[in-house]
Amino acid sequence: MTSTLDILTSVLVKNGLLTAFAVVGITMWVSYVLSARLTRGHLQGSALAIMLGLLMAYIGGVVTGGKNGVVDIKLLSGIGLLGGAMLRDFAIVSTAYGATLTDMRKCGVSGIISLFLGVVLSFVVGGAVAMAFGYTDAVSIATIGAGAVTYIVGPVTGAAIGASSELIALSIAAGLVKSVMVMIGTPFFAKYIGLDNPRTAMVFGGMMGTTSGVCGGLAAVDPKLVPYGAMTSTFYTGLGCLMGPSVLFFATRALIG
């Protein structure tokens, strides 16, 4: 019995990516069963799957004492590749095939305005939180504020304006918190903000910005909306990387001194 178990474990470890697909598939199946039986479909199965994934990552980190969640468990190491940047970006690009130019044109000026408004508002909120925690210099406030834009914009801005590694780590943490909040909160608020068509999905992506959070949240609402939100949120990250170390930092320094 022990040797059979060892052989099975060895096979699963050697085929880590296939194991990861199986684990994700089982998690999705369990989530949709729970959604149907416990909430009668009011809470999307995808949202439950996201929460289960976060819970598993937390438990994995606690059990192993590592830094990478369930990936630190040898049997589940393939999830690191499945959830890595390469396949994530590939998935986002593949969803773009579901977008139509007609729908994207309908977004028009409102999409552009949402991009700038989303970046500036996130930066201001992040900067205000930094000041509330006692940071008073322009570099610290701008770095943490940029982290609230996304966890990519924070490090880019921090590195450009000479922030310390501790500040850059804080900016990444701020961006991750935002991403998780958007991912989990979107299914709950979608019907209250009319998030049920391509145009509002693009505006939502432009306002929230965080690509992973927007894509995860929209997938729980309606997978067909993902490419629209993903497109503007990707533009948002690029715009944030341009504005963070330049316009927003200079504005912060002019105000703070």
mmCIF file of C-alpha atoms in Angstrom, residues 15 21-22 27 38 41-42 44 48 56 84 89 103 115 126 130 144 157 163 167 181 189 199-200 213 218 226 233 256:
data_model
loop_
_atom_site.group_PDB
_atom_site.id
_atom_site.type_symbol
_atom_site.label_atom_id
_atom_site.label_comp_id
_atom_site.label_asym_id
_atom_site.label_seq_id
_atom_site.Cartn_x
_atom_site.Cartn_y
_atom_site.Cartn_z
ATOM 1 C CA ASN A 15 3.790 15.733 -13.805
ATOM 2 C CA PHE A 21 -4.756 21.426 -13.810
ATOM 3 C CA ALA A 22 -6.482 18.550 -11.983
ATOM 4 C CA THR A 27 -11.597 23.138 -6.950
ATOM 5 C CA LEU A 38 -25.616 26.558 -0.476
ATOM 6 C CA GLY A 41 -26.287 30.362 -7.488
ATOM 7 C CA HIS A 42 -26.461 33.829 -5.904
ATOM 8 C CA GLN A 44 -20.884 32.732 -8.345
ATOM 9 C CA LEU A 48 -16.074 30.766 -4.345
ATOM 10 C CA MET A 56 -5.517 27.096 0.300
ATOM 11 C CA GLY A 84 2.825 32.173 -13.242
ATOM 12 C CA ASP A 89 -0.594 36.640 -19.766
ATOM 13 C CA ASP A 103 -18.052 47.128 -28.554
ATOM 14 C CA LEU A 115 -8.009 55.368 -17.167
ATOM 15 C CA GLY A 126 -2.599 55.286 -1.429
ATOM 16 C CA ALA A 130 0.845 56.518 3.635
ATOM 17 C CA ILE A 144 3.197 53.771 -1.627
ATOM 18 C CA THR A 157 7.972 54.275 -9.445
ATOM 19 C CA ALA A 163 12.920 54.636 -2.721
ATOM 20 C CA LEU A 167 9.139 51.110 0.752
ATOM 21 C CA MET A 181 -10.212 43.131 -2.788
ATOM 22 C CA PHE A 189 -21.112 44.661 -6.334
ATOM 23 C CA ARG A 199 -18.791 49.077 -22.036
ATOM 24 C CA THR A 200 -19.077 49.045 -18.238
ATOM 25 C CA GLY A 213 -8.054 41.474 -9.841
ATOM 26 C CA LEU A 218 -15.093 39.679 -14.150
ATOM 27 C CA VAL A 226 -12.951 39.507 -19.186
ATOM 28 C CA SER A 233 -6.632 47.453 -17.069
ATOM 29 C CA ILE A 256 4.619 68.062 0.269
#
